Coordinates of C-alpha atoms in Angstrom, one line a residue:
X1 CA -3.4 -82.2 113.6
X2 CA -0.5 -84.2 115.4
X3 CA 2.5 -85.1 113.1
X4 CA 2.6 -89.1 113.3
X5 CA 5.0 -91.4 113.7
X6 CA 6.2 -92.5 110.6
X7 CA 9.3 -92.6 108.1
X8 CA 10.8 -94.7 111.4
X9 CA 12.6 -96.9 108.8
X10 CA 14.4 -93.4 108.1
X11 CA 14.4 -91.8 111.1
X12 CA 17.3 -89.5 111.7
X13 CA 19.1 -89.5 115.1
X14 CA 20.4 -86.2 117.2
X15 CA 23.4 -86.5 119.6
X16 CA 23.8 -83.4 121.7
X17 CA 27.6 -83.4 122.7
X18 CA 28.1 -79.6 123.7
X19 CA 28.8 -79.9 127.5
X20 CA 31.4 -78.6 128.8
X21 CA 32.0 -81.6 131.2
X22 CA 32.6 -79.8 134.4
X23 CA 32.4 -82.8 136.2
X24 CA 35.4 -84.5 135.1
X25 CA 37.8 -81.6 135.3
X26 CA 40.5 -81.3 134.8
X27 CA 40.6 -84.8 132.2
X28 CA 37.9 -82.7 130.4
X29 CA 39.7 -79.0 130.0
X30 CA 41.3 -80.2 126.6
X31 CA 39.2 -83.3 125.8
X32 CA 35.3 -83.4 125.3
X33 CA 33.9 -85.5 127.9
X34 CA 32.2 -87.8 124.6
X35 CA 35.7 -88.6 124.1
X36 CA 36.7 -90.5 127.5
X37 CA 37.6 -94.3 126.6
X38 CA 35.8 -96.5 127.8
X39 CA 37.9 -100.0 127.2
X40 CA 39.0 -99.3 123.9
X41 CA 36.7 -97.0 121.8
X42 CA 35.2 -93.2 123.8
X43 CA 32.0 -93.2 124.6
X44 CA 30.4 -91.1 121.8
X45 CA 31.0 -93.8 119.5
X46 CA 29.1 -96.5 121.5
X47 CA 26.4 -94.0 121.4
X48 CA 27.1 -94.0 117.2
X49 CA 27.0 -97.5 117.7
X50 CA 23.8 -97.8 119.6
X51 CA 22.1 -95.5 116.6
X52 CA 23.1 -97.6 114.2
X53 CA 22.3 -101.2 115.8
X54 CA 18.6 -99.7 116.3
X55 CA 18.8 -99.0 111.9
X56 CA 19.4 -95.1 112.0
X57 CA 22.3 -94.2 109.6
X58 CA 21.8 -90.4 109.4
X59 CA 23.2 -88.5 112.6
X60 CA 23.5 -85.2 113.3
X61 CA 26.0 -84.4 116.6
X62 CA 25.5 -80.9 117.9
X63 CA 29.1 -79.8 119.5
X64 CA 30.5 -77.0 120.6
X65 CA 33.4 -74.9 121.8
X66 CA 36.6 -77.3 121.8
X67 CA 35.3 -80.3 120.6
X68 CA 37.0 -81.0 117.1
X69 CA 38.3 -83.9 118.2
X70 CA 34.8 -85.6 117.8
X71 CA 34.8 -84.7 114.4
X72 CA 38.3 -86.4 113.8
X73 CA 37.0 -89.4 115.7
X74 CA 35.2 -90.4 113.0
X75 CA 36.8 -89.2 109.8
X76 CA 39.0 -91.0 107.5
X77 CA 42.8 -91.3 108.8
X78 CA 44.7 -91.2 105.7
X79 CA 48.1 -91.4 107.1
X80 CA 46.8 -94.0 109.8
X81 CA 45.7 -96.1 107.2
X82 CA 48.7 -96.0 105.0
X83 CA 51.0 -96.9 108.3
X84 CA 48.4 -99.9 109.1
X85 CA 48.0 -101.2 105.4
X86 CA 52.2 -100.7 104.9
X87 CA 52.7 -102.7 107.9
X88 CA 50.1 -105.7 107.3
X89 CA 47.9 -104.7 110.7
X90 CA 44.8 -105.8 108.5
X91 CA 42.7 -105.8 111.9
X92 CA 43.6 -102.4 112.6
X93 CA 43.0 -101.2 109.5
X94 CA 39.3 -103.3 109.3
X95 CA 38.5 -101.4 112.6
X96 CA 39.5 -97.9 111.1
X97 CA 37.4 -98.4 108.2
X98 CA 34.7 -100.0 109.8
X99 CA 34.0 -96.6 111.9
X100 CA 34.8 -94.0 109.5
X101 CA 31.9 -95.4 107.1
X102 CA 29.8 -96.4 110.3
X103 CA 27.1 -93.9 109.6
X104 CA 26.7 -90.5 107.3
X105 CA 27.6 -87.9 110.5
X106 CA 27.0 -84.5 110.2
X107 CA 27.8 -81.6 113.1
X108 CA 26.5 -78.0 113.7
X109 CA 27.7 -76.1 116.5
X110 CA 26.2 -75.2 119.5
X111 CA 27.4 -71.6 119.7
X112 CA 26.4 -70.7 123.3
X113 CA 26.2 -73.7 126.1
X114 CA 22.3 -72.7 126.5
X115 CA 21.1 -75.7 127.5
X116 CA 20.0 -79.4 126.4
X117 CA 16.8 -78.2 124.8
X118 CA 18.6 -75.7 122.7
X119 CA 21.0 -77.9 121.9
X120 CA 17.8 -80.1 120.2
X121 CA 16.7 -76.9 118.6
X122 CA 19.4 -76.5 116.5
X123 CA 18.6 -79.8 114.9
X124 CA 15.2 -77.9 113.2
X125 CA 16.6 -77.4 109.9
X126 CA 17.6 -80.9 109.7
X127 CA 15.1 -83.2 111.2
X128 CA 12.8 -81.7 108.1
X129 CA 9.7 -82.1 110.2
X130 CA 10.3 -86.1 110.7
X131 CA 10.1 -88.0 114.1
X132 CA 13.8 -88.6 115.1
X133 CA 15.7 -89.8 118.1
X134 CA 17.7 -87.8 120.6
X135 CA 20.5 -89.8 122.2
X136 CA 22.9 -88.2 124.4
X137 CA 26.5 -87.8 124.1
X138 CA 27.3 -89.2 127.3
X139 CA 25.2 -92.7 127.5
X140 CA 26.1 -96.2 127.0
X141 CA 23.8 -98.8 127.2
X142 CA 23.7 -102.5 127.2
X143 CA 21.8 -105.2 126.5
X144 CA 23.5 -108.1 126.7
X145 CA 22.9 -108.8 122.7
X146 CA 19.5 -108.4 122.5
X147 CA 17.4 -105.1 121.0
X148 CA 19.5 -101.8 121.6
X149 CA 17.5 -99.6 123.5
X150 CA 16.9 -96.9 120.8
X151 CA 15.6 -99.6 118.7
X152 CA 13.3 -100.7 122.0
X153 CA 11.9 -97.1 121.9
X154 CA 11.2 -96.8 118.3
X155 CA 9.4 -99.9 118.3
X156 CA 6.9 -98.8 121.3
X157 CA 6.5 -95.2 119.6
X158 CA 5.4 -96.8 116.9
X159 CA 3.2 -99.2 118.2
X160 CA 1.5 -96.5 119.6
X161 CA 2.1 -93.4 117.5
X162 CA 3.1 -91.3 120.0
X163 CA 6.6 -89.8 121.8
X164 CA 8.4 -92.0 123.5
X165 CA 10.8 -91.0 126.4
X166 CA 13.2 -93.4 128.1
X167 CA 12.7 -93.8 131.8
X168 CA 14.2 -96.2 134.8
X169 CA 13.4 -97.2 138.2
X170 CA 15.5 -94.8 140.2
X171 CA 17.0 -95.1 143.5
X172 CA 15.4 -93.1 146.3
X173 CA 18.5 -91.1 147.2
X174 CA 19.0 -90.6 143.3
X175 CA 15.2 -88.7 142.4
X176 CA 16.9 -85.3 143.2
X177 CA 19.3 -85.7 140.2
X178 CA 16.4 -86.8 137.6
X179 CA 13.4 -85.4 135.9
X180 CA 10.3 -87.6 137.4
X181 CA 7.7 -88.4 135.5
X182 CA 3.8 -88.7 136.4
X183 CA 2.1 -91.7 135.1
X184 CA -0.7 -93.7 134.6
X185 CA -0.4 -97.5 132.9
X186 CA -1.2 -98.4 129.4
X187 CA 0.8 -101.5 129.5
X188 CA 3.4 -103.3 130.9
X189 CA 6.5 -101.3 131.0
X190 CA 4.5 -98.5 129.0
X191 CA 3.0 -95.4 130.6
X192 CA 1.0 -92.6 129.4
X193 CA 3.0 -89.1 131.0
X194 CA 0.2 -87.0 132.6
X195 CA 4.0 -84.6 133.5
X196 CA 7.2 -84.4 134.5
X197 CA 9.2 -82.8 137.7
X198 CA 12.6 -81.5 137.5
X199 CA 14.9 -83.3 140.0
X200 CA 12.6 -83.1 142.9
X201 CA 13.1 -84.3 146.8
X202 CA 12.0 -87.9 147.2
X203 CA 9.1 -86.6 149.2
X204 CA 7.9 -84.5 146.0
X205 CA 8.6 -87.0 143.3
X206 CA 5.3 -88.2 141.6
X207 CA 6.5 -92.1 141.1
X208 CA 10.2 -93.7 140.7
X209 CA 10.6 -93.3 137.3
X210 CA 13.4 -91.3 135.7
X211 CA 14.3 -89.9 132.3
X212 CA 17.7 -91.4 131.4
X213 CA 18.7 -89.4 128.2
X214 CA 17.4 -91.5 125.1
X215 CA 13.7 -89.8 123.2
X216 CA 11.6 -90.8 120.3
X217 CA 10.3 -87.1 119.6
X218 CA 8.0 -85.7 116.8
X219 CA 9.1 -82.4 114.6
X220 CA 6.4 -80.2 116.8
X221 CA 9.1 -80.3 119.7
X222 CA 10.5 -77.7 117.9
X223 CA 7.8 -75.1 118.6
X224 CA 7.4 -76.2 121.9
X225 CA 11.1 -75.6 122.5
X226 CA 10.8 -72.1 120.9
X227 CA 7.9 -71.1 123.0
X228 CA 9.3 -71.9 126.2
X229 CA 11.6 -68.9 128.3
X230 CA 14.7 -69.7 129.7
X231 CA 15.1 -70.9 133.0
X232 CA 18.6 -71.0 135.7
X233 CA 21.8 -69.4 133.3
X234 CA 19.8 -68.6 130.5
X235 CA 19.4 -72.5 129.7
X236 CA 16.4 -73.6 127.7
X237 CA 15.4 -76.9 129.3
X238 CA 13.9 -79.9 127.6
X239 CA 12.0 -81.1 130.1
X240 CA 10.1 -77.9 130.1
X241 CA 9.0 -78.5 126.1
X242 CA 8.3 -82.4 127.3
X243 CA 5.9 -81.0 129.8
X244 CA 3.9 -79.2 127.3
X245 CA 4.3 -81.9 124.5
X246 CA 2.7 -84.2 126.9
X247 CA -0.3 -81.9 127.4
X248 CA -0.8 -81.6 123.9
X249 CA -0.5 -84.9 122.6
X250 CA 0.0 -88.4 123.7
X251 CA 3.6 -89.0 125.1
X252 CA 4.7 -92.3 126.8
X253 CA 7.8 -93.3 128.9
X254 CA 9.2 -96.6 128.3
X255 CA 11.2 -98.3 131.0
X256 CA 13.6 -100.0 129.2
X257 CA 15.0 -103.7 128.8
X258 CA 18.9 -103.3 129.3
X259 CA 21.5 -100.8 131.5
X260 CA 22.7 -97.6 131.0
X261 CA 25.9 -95.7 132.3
X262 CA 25.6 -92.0 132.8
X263 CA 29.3 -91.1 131.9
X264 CA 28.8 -87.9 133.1
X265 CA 29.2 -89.9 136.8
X266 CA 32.6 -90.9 137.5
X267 CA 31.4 -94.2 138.6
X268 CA 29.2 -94.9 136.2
X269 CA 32.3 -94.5 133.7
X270 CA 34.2 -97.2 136.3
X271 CA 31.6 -99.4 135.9
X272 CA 31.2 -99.3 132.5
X273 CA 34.8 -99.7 132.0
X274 CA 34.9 -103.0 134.2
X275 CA 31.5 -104.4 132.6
X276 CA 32.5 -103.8 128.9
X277 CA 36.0 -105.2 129.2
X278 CA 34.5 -107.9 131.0
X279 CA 32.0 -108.6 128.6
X280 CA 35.1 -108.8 126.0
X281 CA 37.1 -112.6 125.8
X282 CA 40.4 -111.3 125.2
X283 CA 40.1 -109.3 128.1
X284 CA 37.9 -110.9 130.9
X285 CA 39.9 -114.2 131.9
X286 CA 42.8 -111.5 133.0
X287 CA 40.7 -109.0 134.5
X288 CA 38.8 -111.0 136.7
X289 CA 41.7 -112.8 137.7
X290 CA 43.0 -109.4 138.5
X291 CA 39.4 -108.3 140.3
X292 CA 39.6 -111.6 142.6
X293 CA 43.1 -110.7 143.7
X294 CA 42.4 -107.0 144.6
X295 CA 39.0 -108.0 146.1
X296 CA 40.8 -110.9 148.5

């Protein structure tokens, strides 16, 4: 017997933000990578953000090595506080308490970088054999105001009772830098996974559809994860324990309604910067004035 999906309304969320970033170095060599602004909050806490919109308020973030200042993020600034309440910056002060109460956060520490899917694994003890979410550290998403994407996810996972894994259309020159999946239809947007190709060539990819980093996953992940070896550096992959959920059970990807910025890219993290700010009212008159100028 298959765990089902169920509990969503309580479903617990998992944010692996243990990387060590080595693409934005040397910004990253003292600062986690989840903590690069984007406009005017870092990226990990759109991701916190994203959880919450989609009605998950119990998150676990799995850090490692040098990343304490995630854990600051989003705990109570006494002194902070004092300064903004002393001073009358009551909007300050709202934004302060607004995110240290935005969710009940809790970390454990990814002792050895060993790899996304042993990131997930340490989230066993926690998850308590429920269906949860795994959204990485590193993604933002919009929607221009309608459903999050996690929310999106949950709702096809349950709809179908099954797994649900995030995918896009991806460009031909960008397969080699996804895991591809092999599909057949169940409806639209909504395919059944028949499996799933690390970054391939284009030649080798089995369709245009690419995991992007956001999973609705049932509790026997976890002994898919265990069972799997380690692959390149000692790294236990996820994909590998997606391949052999799959066979065992129903699992669909889900090409989601929205767009998502792989902060891990420096452009990506560009973009994002110029859409959110320009998605803000305060900010977007100036800005694209500014844009207009530069682009003339």
């Amino acid at each position: 017997m298959h765990p089902g999906i169920h509990a969503l309304d309580n479903m617990k969320a998992v944010i692996p933000a243990a990387g060590l970033g080595v693409r934005f170095l040397p910004v990253t060599k003292s600062q986690p990578k989840e903590m690069l602004p984007v406009v005017d909050k870092p990226v990990i806490q759109y991701v916190v953000e994203e959880a919450v919109a989609s009605g998950i308020t119990d998150i676990l973030i799995i850090t490692g090595r040098g990343k304490r200042a995630i854990e600051d993020h989003f705990d109570r600034a006494f002194e902070l506080e004092h300064y903004l309440r002393r001073n009358k910056r009551a909007d300050e002060l709202h934004a302060l308490e607004e995110l240290s109460n935005l969710a009940d956060i809790h970390y454990i520490r990814q002792k050895d970088p060993l790899g996304l899917g042993h990131a997930v694994l340490c989230a066993r003890k926690h998850i308590n054999d429920e269906p949860f979410a795994v959204l990485l550290g590193d993604t933002i998403y919009t929607t221009d105001g309608r459903t999050p994407v996690t929310r999106q996810c949950i709702d096809v996972s349950e709809r179908h009772d099954a797994p649900v894994i995030a995918v896009e259309k991806v460009p031909r020159s960008m397969i080699p830098n996804y895991g591809m999946v092999k599909v057949s239809p169940v409806e639209p947007r909504v395919w059944r996974i028949r499996d799933m190709v690390e970054k391939p060539s284009p030649e080798k990819s089995p369709s245009d559809l690419g995991i992007t980093g956001t999973y609705i996953l049932t509790p026997d992940i976890f002994d898919h994860l265990e069972r799997i070896r380690p692959g390149q550096n000692g790294e236990i992959q996820l994909t590998d324990a997606l391949r052999l959920l799959a066979r065992k059970r129903k699992t669909l990807a889900f090409e989601f309604r929205g767009r998502r910025f792989d902060i891990g890219r420096k452009m990506d993290w560009f973009k994002a910067f110029f859409e959110l700010a320009l998605s803000r009212p305060e900010f977007s008159p100036e800005l694209e004035a500014f844009m207009k100028e530069k682009l003339r």
